[in-house]
Each structure stands twice: as structure tokens, then as C-alpha cells.
């Protein structure tokens, strides 16, 4: 599965898990995978983050969502009397455009005349925190079908050795789950974490011991990547990889043991 698919799958999965609506209005912007919100503007719905630049357009092409507006926050139930006269024509235009997009996508009518629209800076939100901002509508039925089709395709593509419920390929550590589906840890966009993981992975699949000295790890690292680093830096790199990649995946993080044993003075690395 490509990084674009991973990013889109994470984004849509989180949105669907947080609501029961058939057609979901929500903001998305380019940040981490987790949901975030803006305390300074409580009336603005939480935004869901994506990473890859093309993710919204990709999902729109797949028929999963429709981008109604870009670079604008939509706020429902505002009082028109509080809006300066000179701003009203633009707000009315944006409301009309959102309504047209919504109807074309859902085949249903939605009145956006009671919405107001703001650029991030006007709501005390740093523009950097709203990079790639889109106001979108997600169709639950189409989204669920796309997710199911993508997961089926992934199960068919990834070939797991019979003796292992996991496999590593192209920066992706795949795990087979109890229901037959798969989930992944994605090291592909984190080169430093990927390199240290690949050193541990290479040792693990070679001997299956699961205990290695820092010197053994550095030696394997140099052998694989044709570069080296100090053994004292192993802990820092492992900690970063666990924090930013492994620990974020609640469904599979317990299947990765990756820690330092002070008693044996060795690193423990085991997959299950």
C-alpha cells in the first residue's frame, strides 16, 4: 500500500469513528494523524489531520469526499447582524458554493446561509496550524466501501511467511490481525527511525535471539546503510522511533517489544 493510501485510510477511519452521520461535514488540514482542535475558537469543529499533500484530492477522486471550500473555516449559526456589510457578499458567495458542492456530491440540499466563513488568521489561529485547510463533506457509505476494498487489496498483496504473523517491506512493518486484516507501522517517511529499525529487524530475522548489544546494532547498521553512528546514540534513536511511530498505533504497539535491559546491558527487540 502506498503512503498516500495509508494517509487517506487513517484520516477517513478517524472521521468515521467519531460520528454516525451519513454525510459528515468536517474540516481537515495538513498536520499529524491525530484529531486536534483550537481552544481559542471553540465554535469551530475539530479538524482531522492528514500528511500527504494530495490526500484530499485523492479521496475526492475516489468519491469518498467532496472539497466544499479551501483555506476557510465554516462556522454554523452565526448572527448576520455581527458581520460587517462589506463582508456579507463574500460570505454569501462562499455559502452558495458550499451548497452547490454539497448537493452535487450528496444529491441532497443543505442550506449554508446560516454559516460564516473565516480565514485562519481572522480566528486567532496560526496559518501554519491550518496548512492545507479544507472544509469537506464525507459520505459514510462510499467511505466504508473504499476502506473495505483497500484493505482487501492489501491483504491480497502482502504475503506473510507462514511461520510469522508480520513482515517488513519498503518501510512498512505489516502485522496480520486476528480478523485476517492487516495493520502497519510506517517508517517510510522517517529516515532516521527507519534506519535504526532496519538494523534491529535484520538482526531479529537472522537469529531470532531478540537481545543485542549496542555494538552489534551499530555494526549491523553500518553493514546495511554504509554509514555509522556512536553506540551511545542507539537509545535516543530507538526512543524517537517508539514515540513517533510505534506507540501511536494502539492496535499493534503491544506486538513490538523494543527496550533496553539494564541488567543484561542489551537491547531487547522482539515481534509477535
Coordinates of C-alpha atoms in Angstrom, one line a residue:
X1 CA 0.0 0.0 0.0
X2 CA 1.4 3.4 -0.9
X3 CA 1.9 6.2 1.6
X4 CA -1.0 8.1 0.0
X5 CA -3.3 5.2 0.8
X6 CA -2.1 4.9 4.4
X7 CA -2.6 8.6 5.0
X8 CA -6.1 8.6 3.5
X9 CA -7.1 5.5 5.4
X10 CA -6.0 6.9 8.7
X11 CA -7.8 10.2 8.0
X12 CA -11.1 8.6 7.0
X13 CA -11.0 6.0 9.6
X14 CA -10.8 8.6 12.4
X15 CA -13.6 10.7 10.9
X16 CA -16.0 7.8 10.6
X17 CA -15.2 6.6 14.1
X18 CA -16.2 10.0 15.6
X19 CA -19.6 10.4 14.1
X20 CA -22.7 8.4 12.9
X21 CA -23.9 10.8 10.2
X22 CA -24.4 9.6 6.7
X23 CA -22.9 12.8 5.2
X24 CA -20.3 14.3 7.5
X25 CA -19.3 17.9 7.4
X26 CA -15.8 18.4 8.8
X27 CA -12.6 20.4 8.5
X28 CA -9.3 18.7 7.6
X29 CA -5.8 20.2 7.4
X30 CA -2.2 19.1 7.0
X31 CA -0.8 18.1 10.3
X32 CA -0.3 14.9 12.3
X33 CA -2.7 11.9 12.1
X34 CA -4.5 12.8 15.3
X35 CA -7.5 15.0 15.9
X36 CA -6.8 18.4 17.1
X37 CA -8.9 21.5 18.0
X38 CA -8.4 25.2 18.7
X39 CA -9.4 26.3 22.3
X40 CA -9.4 29.9 21.2
X41 CA -12.2 29.2 18.8
X42 CA -14.4 26.7 20.5
X43 CA -17.2 27.1 17.9
X44 CA -15.1 25.7 15.2
X45 CA -15.3 21.9 14.8
X46 CA -12.2 19.9 15.4
X47 CA -10.0 19.3 12.4
X48 CA -8.6 16.0 11.3
X49 CA -5.1 15.9 10.1
X50 CA -3.5 14.4 7.1
X51 CA 0.1 14.3 5.9
X52 CA 0.4 13.8 2.1
X53 CA -0.3 16.9 0.0
X54 CA -2.6 15.1 -2.4
X55 CA -4.7 13.2 0.1
X56 CA -7.9 15.4 -0.2
X57 CA -7.8 15.4 -4.0
X58 CA -7.1 11.6 -3.9
X59 CA -10.1 11.0 -1.7
X60 CA -12.2 13.3 -3.8
X61 CA -11.2 11.4 -6.9
X62 CA -12.2 8.1 -5.2
X63 CA -15.6 9.6 -4.5
X64 CA -15.1 9.4 -0.7
X65 CA -15.4 13.1 0.0
X66 CA -16.1 16.5 -1.7
X67 CA -14.0 19.6 -1.0
X68 CA -16.5 22.3 -0.4
X69 CA -14.1 25.1 0.4
X70 CA -10.3 25.7 0.8
X71 CA -8.5 27.8 3.3
X72 CA -11.7 28.7 5.1
X73 CA -13.3 27.7 8.4
X74 CA -17.1 27.3 8.3
X75 CA -18.9 28.3 11.5
X76 CA -22.6 27.4 11.8
X77 CA -25.4 29.5 13.3
X78 CA -23.6 32.9 13.2
X79 CA -25.6 36.1 13.6
X80 CA -25.6 38.1 10.4
X81 CA -26.0 41.3 12.3
X82 CA -22.5 40.9 13.7
X83 CA -20.9 40.7 10.2
X84 CA -19.8 44.0 8.6
X85 CA -21.8 44.9 5.5
X86 CA -18.7 44.7 3.2
X87 CA -18.0 41.1 4.2
X88 CA -21.5 39.8 3.5
X89 CA -21.3 39.4 -0.3
X90 CA -18.2 37.2 0.1
X91 CA -19.8 35.1 2.8
X92 CA -23.0 34.7 0.7
X93 CA -20.8 33.6 -2.3
X94 CA -19.0 31.0 -0.2
X95 CA -22.2 29.7 1.3
X96 CA -23.6 29.3 -2.2
X97 CA -20.5 27.5 -3.4
X98 CA -20.6 25.2 -0.4
X99 CA -24.3 24.4 -1.1
X100 CA -23.7 23.6 -4.7
X101 CA -20.8 21.3 -3.9
X102 CA -22.8 19.6 -1.2
X103 CA -25.8 18.9 -3.5
X104 CA -23.7 17.7 -6.4
X105 CA -21.9 15.2 -4.1
X106 CA -24.8 14.0 -1.8
X107 CA -27.8 14.7 -4.1
X108 CA -29.3 16.4 -1.1
X109 CA -29.9 20.1 -0.3
X110 CA -28.1 21.8 2.5
X111 CA -28.6 25.5 3.5
X112 CA -25.3 27.2 4.3
X113 CA -26.8 30.6 4.5
X114 CA -26.5 30.4 8.3
X115 CA -22.8 29.7 8.2
X116 CA -20.0 32.2 8.4
X117 CA -16.6 31.6 6.8
X118 CA -13.2 32.7 8.2
X119 CA -9.6 32.6 7.1
X120 CA -7.4 31.1 10.0
X121 CA -5.8 34.5 10.8
X122 CA -9.2 36.1 11.5
X123 CA -9.9 33.5 14.2
X124 CA -6.6 33.8 16.0
X125 CA -5.3 30.6 14.5
X126 CA -1.8 30.5 13.2
X127 CA -1.8 29.9 9.4
X128 CA 0.9 27.3 9.9
X129 CA -1.6 25.3 12.0
X130 CA -4.1 25.3 9.2
X131 CA -1.9 24.3 6.2
X132 CA -3.9 22.5 3.6
X133 CA -7.1 23.5 5.2
X134 CA -10.3 22.2 3.6
X135 CA -14.0 22.2 4.5
X136 CA -15.3 18.8 3.3
X137 CA -18.3 16.5 3.3
X138 CA -17.6 12.8 3.7
X139 CA -20.1 10.2 2.5
X140 CA -20.1 7.3 5.0
X141 CA -21.3 4.6 2.7
X142 CA -18.8 5.4 0.0
X143 CA -16.0 5.8 2.5
X144 CA -16.7 2.5 4.2
X145 CA -16.7 0.7 0.8
X146 CA -13.4 2.3 -0.2
X147 CA -11.8 1.3 3.1
X148 CA -13.0 -2.3 2.8
X149 CA -11.8 -2.5 -0.8
X150 CA -8.4 -1.1 0.1
X151 CA -7.9 -3.4 3.0
X152 CA -8.9 -6.4 0.8
X153 CA -6.4 -5.3 -1.8
X154 CA -3.7 -5.0 0.8
X155 CA -4.4 -8.5 2.3
X156 CA -4.0 -9.9 -1.2
X157 CA -0.8 -8.0 -1.9
X158 CA 1.1 -8.7 1.3
X159 CA 2.4 -12.2 1.5
X160 CA 3.2 -13.2 5.1
X161 CA 5.6 -16.1 5.7
X162 CA 3.5 -19.0 7.3
X163 CA 5.7 -19.0 10.4
X164 CA 5.3 -15.3 11.1
X165 CA 2.3 -13.0 11.6
X166 CA 4.4 -10.0 10.5
X167 CA 6.5 -8.9 7.6
X168 CA 8.6 -5.8 6.7
X169 CA 8.7 -4.3 3.2
X170 CA 9.5 -0.9 1.7
X171 CA 9.5 0.9 5.0
X172 CA 6.3 -0.7 6.2
X173 CA 6.1 -3.2 9.0
X174 CA 2.9 -5.3 8.4
X175 CA 1.1 -7.2 11.0
X176 CA -1.6 -9.8 10.4
X177 CA -4.5 -9.2 12.8
X178 CA -6.9 -11.8 14.3
X179 CA -9.7 -11.0 11.9
X180 CA -7.4 -11.7 8.9
X181 CA -6.9 -8.0 8.1
X182 CA -3.6 -6.2 8.3
X183 CA -2.2 -3.1 10.0
X184 CA 1.1 -1.4 9.6
X185 CA 3.8 0.7 11.2
X186 CA 5.0 3.2 8.7
X187 CA 8.7 4.0 8.9
X188 CA 8.9 5.2 5.2
X189 CA 8.7 8.9 6.0
X190 CA 11.1 8.9 8.9
X191 CA 14.6 8.0 7.5
X192 CA 16.4 8.1 10.9
X193 CA 13.9 5.9 12.6
X194 CA 13.7 3.6 9.6
X195 CA 17.4 3.0 9.5
X196 CA 17.7 2.1 13.2
X197 CA 14.6 -0.1 12.9
X198 CA 16.1 -1.9 9.9
X199 CA 19.2 -2.7 11.9
X200 CA 17.2 -4.3 14.6
X201 CA 14.9 -6.1 12.1
X202 CA 17.9 -7.6 10.3
X203 CA 19.4 -9.0 13.5
X204 CA 16.0 -10.3 14.6
X205 CA 15.1 -12.2 11.4
X206 CA 18.6 -13.6 11.2
X207 CA 18.9 -15.1 14.6
X208 CA 15.6 -14.6 16.4
X209 CA 17.5 -14.1 19.7
X210 CA 16.0 -10.7 20.5
X211 CA 18.9 -9.4 22.7
X212 CA 21.6 -7.3 21.2
X213 CA 24.4 -5.1 22.4
X214 CA 24.7 -1.5 21.2
X215 CA 27.9 -2.5 19.4
X216 CA 26.1 -5.3 17.5
X217 CA 23.4 -2.9 16.5
X218 CA 25.9 -0.3 15.2
X219 CA 27.8 -2.9 13.3
X220 CA 24.6 -4.1 11.6
X221 CA 23.6 -0.6 10.9
X222 CA 26.9 0.2 9.2
X223 CA 26.6 -3.1 7.2
X224 CA 23.2 -2.2 5.9
X225 CA 23.4 1.6 5.4
X226 CA 27.1 2.1 4.7
X227 CA 27.3 4.7 7.5
X228 CA 27.8 4.6 11.2
X229 CA 27.0 6.5 14.4
X230 CA 28.0 6.3 18.1
X231 CA 26.7 3.3 20.1
X232 CA 25.7 5.8 22.8
X233 CA 23.1 7.2 20.4
X234 CA 21.2 4.0 20.0
X235 CA 18.8 4.8 22.9
X236 CA 18.0 8.2 21.5
X237 CA 17.1 6.8 18.1
X238 CA 15.1 4.0 19.5
X239 CA 13.2 6.3 21.8
X240 CA 12.3 8.6 18.9
X241 CA 11.1 5.7 16.7
X242 CA 8.9 4.3 19.5
X243 CA 7.4 7.7 20.4
X244 CA 6.7 8.9 16.9
X245 CA 5.7 5.7 15.2
X246 CA 5.2 2.6 17.3
X247 CA 3.3 4.0 20.3
X248 CA 0.8 5.8 18.1
X249 CA -0.6 2.5 16.8
X250 CA -2.7 1.3 19.7
X251 CA -3.9 -1.8 17.8
X252 CA -0.4 -3.2 17.3
X253 CA 2.1 -1.4 19.6
X254 CA 2.0 -4.2 22.1
X255 CA 3.3 -6.6 19.5
X256 CA 6.6 -4.8 19.4
X257 CA 9.0 -5.2 22.3
X258 CA 11.8 -2.7 21.8
X259 CA 13.5 -1.6 25.0
X260 CA 16.8 -1.5 27.0
X261 CA 17.6 -4.1 29.7
X262 CA 19.9 -2.6 32.3
X263 CA 20.6 -5.9 33.9
X264 CA 22.0 -7.6 30.8
X265 CA 23.2 -4.3 29.2
X266 CA 21.5 -5.3 26.0
X267 CA 18.7 -4.1 23.8
X268 CA 15.6 -6.3 23.6
X269 CA 13.8 -6.4 20.3
X270 CA 11.0 -8.9 19.6
X271 CA 7.9 -9.0 17.4
X272 CA 4.9 -11.2 17.8

